[in-house]
Coordinates of C-alpha atoms in Angstrom, one line a residue:
X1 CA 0.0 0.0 0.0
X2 CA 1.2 3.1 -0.7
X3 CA 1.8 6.4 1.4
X4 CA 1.4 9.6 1.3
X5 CA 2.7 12.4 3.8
X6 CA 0.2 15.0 4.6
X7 CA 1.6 18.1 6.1
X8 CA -0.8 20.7 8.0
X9 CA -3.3 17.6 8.3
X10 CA -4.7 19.3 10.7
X11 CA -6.7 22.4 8.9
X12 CA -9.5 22.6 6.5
X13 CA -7.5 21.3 4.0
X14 CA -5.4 19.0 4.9
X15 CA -8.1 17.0 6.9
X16 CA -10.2 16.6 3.9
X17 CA -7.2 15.8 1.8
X18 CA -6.2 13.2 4.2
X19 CA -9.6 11.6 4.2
X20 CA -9.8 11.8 0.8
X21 CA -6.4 9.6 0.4
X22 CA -7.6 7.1 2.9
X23 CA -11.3 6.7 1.5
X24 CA -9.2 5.8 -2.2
X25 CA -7.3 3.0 -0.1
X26 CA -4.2 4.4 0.8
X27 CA -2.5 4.9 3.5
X28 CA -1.9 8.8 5.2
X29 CA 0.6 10.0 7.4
X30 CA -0.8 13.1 8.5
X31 CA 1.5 15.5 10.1
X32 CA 0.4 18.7 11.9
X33 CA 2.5 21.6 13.5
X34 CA 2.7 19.7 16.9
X35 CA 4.1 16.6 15.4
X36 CA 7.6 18.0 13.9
X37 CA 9.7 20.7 14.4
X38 CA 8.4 22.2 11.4
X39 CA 11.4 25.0 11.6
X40 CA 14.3 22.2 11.4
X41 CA 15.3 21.5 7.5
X42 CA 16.4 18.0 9.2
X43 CA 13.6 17.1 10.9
X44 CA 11.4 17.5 7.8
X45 CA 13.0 15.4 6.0
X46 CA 13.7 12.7 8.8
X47 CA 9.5 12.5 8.9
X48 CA 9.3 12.2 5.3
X49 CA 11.7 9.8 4.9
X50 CA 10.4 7.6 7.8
X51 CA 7.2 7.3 6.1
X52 CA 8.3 6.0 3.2
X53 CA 5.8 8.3 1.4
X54 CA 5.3 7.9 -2.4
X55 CA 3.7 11.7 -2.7
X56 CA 3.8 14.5 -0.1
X57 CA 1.2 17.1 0.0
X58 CA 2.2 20.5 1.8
X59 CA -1.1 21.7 3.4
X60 CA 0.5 23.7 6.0
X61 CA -0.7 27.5 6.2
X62 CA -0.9 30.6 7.5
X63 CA -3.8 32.2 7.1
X64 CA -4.4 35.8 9.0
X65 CA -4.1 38.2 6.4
X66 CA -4.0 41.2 8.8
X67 CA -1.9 40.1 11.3
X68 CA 0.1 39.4 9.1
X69 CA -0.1 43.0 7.3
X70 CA 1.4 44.4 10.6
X71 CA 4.2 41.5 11.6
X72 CA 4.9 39.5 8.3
X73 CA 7.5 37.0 10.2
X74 CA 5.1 33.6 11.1
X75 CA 3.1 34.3 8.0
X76 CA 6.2 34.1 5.6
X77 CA 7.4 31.7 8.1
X78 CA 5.2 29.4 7.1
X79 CA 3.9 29.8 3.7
X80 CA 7.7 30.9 2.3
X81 CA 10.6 29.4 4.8
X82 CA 8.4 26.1 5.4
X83 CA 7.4 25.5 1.9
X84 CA 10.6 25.3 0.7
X85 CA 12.0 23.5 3.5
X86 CA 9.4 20.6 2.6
X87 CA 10.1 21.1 -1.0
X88 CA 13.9 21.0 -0.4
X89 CA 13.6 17.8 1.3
X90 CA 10.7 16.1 -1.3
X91 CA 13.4 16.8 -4.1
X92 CA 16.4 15.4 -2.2
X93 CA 14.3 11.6 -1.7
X94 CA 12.5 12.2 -5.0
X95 CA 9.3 12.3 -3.7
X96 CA 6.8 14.3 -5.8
X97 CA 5.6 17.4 -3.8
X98 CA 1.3 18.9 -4.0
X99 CA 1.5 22.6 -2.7
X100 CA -1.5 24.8 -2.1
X101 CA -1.7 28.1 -2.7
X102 CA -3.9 31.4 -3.7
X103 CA -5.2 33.1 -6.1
X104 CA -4.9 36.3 -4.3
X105 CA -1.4 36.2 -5.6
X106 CA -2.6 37.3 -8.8
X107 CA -3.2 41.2 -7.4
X108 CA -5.3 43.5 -8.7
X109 CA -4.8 44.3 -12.1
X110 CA -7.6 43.2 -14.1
X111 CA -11.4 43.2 -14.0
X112 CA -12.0 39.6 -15.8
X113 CA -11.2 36.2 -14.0
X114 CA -6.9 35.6 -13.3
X115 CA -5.6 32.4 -15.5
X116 CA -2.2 31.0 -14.9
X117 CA -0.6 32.6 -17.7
X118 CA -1.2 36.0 -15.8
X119 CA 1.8 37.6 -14.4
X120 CA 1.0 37.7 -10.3
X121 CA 1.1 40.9 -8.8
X122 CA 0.5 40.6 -5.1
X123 CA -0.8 43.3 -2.9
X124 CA -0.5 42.0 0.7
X125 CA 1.8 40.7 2.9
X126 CA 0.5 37.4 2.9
X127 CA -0.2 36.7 -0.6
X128 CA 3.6 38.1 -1.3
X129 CA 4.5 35.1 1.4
X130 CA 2.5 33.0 -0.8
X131 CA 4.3 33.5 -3.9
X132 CA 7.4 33.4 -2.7
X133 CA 6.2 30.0 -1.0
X134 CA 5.3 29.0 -4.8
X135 CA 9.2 30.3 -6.4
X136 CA 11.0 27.9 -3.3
X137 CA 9.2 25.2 -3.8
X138 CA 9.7 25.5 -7.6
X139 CA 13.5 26.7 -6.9
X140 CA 14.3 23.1 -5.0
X141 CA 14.2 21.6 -8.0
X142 CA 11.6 18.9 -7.5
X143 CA 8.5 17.2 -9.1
X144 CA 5.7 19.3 -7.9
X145 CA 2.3 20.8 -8.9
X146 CA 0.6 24.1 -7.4
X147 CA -2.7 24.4 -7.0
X148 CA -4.3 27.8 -6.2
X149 CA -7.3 28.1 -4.5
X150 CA -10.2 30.5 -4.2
X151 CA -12.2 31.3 -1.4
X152 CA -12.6 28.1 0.6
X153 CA -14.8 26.8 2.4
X154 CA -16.2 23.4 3.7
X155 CA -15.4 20.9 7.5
X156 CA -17.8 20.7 10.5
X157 CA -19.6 23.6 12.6
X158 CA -16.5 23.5 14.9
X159 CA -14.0 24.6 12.6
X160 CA -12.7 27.5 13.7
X161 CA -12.7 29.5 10.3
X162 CA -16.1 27.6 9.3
X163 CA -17.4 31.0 7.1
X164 CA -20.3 29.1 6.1
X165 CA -21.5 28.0 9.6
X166 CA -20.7 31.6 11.2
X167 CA -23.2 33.5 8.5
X168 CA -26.0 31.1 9.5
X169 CA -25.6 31.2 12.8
X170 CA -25.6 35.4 12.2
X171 CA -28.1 35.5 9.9
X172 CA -30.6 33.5 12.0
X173 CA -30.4 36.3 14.7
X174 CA -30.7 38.7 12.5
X175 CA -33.5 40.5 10.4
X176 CA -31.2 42.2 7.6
X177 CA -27.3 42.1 7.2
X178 CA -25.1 44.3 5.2
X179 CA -22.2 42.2 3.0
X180 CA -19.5 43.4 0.8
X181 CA -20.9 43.7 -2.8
X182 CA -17.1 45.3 -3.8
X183 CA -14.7 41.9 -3.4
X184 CA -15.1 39.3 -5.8
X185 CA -13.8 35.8 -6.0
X186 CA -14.8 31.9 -6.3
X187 CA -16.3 30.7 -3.0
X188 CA -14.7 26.6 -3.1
X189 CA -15.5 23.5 -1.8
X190 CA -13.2 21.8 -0.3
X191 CA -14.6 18.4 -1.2
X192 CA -14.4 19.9 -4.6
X193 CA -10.7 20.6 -4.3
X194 CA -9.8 17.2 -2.8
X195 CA -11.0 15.3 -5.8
X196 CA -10.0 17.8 -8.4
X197 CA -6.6 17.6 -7.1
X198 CA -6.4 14.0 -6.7
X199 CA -7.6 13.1 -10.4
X200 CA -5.1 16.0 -11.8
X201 CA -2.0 14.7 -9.8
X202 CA -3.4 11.0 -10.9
X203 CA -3.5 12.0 -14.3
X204 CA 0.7 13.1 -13.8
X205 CA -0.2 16.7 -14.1
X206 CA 2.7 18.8 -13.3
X207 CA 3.0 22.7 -12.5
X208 CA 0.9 25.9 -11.7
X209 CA -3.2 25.4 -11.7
X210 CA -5.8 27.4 -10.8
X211 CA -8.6 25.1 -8.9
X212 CA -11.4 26.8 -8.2
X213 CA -15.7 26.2 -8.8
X214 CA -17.0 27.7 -11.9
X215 CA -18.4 30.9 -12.0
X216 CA -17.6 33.9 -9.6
X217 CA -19.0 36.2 -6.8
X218 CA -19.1 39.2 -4.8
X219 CA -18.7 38.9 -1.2
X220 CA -22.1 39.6 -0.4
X221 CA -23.7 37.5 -3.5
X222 CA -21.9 34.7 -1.7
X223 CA -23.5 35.6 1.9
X224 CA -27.3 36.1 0.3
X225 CA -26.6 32.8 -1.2
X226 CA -25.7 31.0 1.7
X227 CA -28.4 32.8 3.8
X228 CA -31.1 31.7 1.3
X229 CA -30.1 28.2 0.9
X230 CA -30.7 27.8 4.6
X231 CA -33.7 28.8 4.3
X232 CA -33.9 32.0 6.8
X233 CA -35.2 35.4 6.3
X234 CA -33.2 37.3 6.9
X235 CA -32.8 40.2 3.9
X236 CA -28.7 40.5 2.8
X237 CA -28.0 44.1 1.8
X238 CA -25.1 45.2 -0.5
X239 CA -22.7 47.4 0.7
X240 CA -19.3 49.0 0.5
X241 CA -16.5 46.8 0.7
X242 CA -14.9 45.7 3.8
X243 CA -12.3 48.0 5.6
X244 CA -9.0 46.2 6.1
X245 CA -5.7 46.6 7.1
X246 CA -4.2 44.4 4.0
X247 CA -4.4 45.6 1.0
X248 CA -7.0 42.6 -0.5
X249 CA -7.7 42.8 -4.5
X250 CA -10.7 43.8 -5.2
X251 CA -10.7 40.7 -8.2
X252 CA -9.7 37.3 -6.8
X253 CA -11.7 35.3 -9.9
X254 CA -10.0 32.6 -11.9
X255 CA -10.5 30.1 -14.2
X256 CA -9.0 26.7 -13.9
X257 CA -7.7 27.3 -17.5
X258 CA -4.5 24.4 -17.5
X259 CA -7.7 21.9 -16.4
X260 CA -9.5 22.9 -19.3
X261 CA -7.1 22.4 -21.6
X262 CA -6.3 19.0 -20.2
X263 CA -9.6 18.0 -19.8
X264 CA -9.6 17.6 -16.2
X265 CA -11.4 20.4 -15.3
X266 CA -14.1 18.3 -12.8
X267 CA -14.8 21.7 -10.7
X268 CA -19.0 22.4 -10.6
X269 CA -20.2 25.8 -10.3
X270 CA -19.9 27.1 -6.6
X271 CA -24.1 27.7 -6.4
X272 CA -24.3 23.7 -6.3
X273 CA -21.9 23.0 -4.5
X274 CA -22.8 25.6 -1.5
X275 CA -26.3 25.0 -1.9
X276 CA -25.4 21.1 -1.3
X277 CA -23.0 21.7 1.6
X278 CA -25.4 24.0 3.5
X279 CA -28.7 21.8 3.3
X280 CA -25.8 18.8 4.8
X281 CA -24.9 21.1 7.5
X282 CA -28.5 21.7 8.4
X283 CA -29.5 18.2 8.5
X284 CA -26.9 17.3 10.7
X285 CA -26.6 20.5 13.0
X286 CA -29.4 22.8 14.5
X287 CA -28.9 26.3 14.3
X288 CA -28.1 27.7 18.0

């Protein structure tokens, strides 16, 4: 049976990715930040290489955008100095390395949807972390591919970033809401993302890919639509666009153009995909 290493298995991403590996009959190692000494080049590889892993898939990030904005060192940390370390130590065993990463790195340069051809112009802090993660971990030298992700979402009610679950719980208190109707992206499943990933890296695709649902909206298109499929009535108002301390592009759309032209493309449209994630949260969870 083969293995694969699964690094920040302890996040959104990485649990599903995990799960996803085991339910196709593998076997996972999943490592989280408690489990190595995720700052030691050495230790890295010493996990890796104990595993006997076949594939390793970096999931480890760092994720708060304005904290980051005001001390950069944990974000870059992790998304830059860690990234590389991992790839550094996949290339040395020749062990095919799956990193995640944004497609806020793009910037905010255009008004139509980012494709991978498009040079990346990053505003913030963290998405400059994030591309530099992306040049280290092409700069070891390794077999990799990088996926970039939109705006993701998915995991149980006790996740701590679960943006789905949090508006639900809001709007049901609530008789109107106000939402940013200035920020636009792809609101992602993270089921969607697991087995888009899996069949591309199956398929021996290599490189830079966007991976993100079909179609695109605003921040508050997203909200409304997660308030209506629940089923609540509470109105969702447009309004100005959030006030932040990082510098967030306006236009974070994509298309998974490199899975088009492959034919790989498996990602559905994000309306579907939400609508089908919040009637399974409902089912299984009362609103508090």
């Amino acid at each position: 049976m083969e293995t694969t290493v699964v690094i920040g298995a302890g996040g959104l991403l990485g649990s599903a990715l995990a799960a996803g590996l085991e339910r196709a009959g593998g076997k996972v190692v999943r490592l989280s930040r408690g489990d190595i000494d995720l700052v030691r080049v050495d230790a890295i590889a010493e996990a890796i290489a104990r595993a006997g892993a076949v594939r390793v898939f970096n999931c480890a990030a760092h994720t708060d955008l304005e904290a980051a904005q005001d001390a950069p060192g944990l974000d870059r940390a992790v998304n830059c100095d860690l990234a590389g370390a991992i790839a550094r130590a996949s290339a040395d065993q020749n062990i095919p390395l799956v990193h995640f990463s944004s497609t806020g790195c793009y910037g905010d340069w255009k008004e139509t949807p980012y494709v991978e051809d498009d040079e990346p112009r990053p505003l913030s802090n963290h998405h400059q972390a994030k591309l530099a993660g992306e040049h280290a971990v092409a700069a070891a030298g390794g077999d990799h591919a990088i996926f970039r992700l939109g705006w993701l979402y998915g995991g149980e009610t006790d996740q701590p970033k679960n943006f789905v679950w949090k508006r639900i719980v809001e709007a049901a208190g609530k008789t109107q809401m106000t939402s940013d109707a200035v920020q636009c992206g792809c609101p992602t499943y993270v089921e969607d993302v697991v087995r888009q990933v899996l069949l591309a890296v199956g398929e021996g695709q290599r490189g830079v890919f966007n991976a993100v649902s079909q179609g695109s909206a605003s921040r508050c298109d997203y909200v409304r639509t997660i308030v209506s499929a629940a089923g609540l009535p509470c109105v969702v108002e447009a309004g100005p666009g959030f006030a932040r301390k990082a510098p967030v592009s306006s236009n974070e759309t994509a298309v998974n153009a490199r899975l088009q032209a492959a034919g790989l493309d498996i990602m559905p449209h994000w309306r579907d995909s939400l609508a089908s994630y919040v009637t399974g949260l409902l089912r299984d969870n009362p609103i508090p």
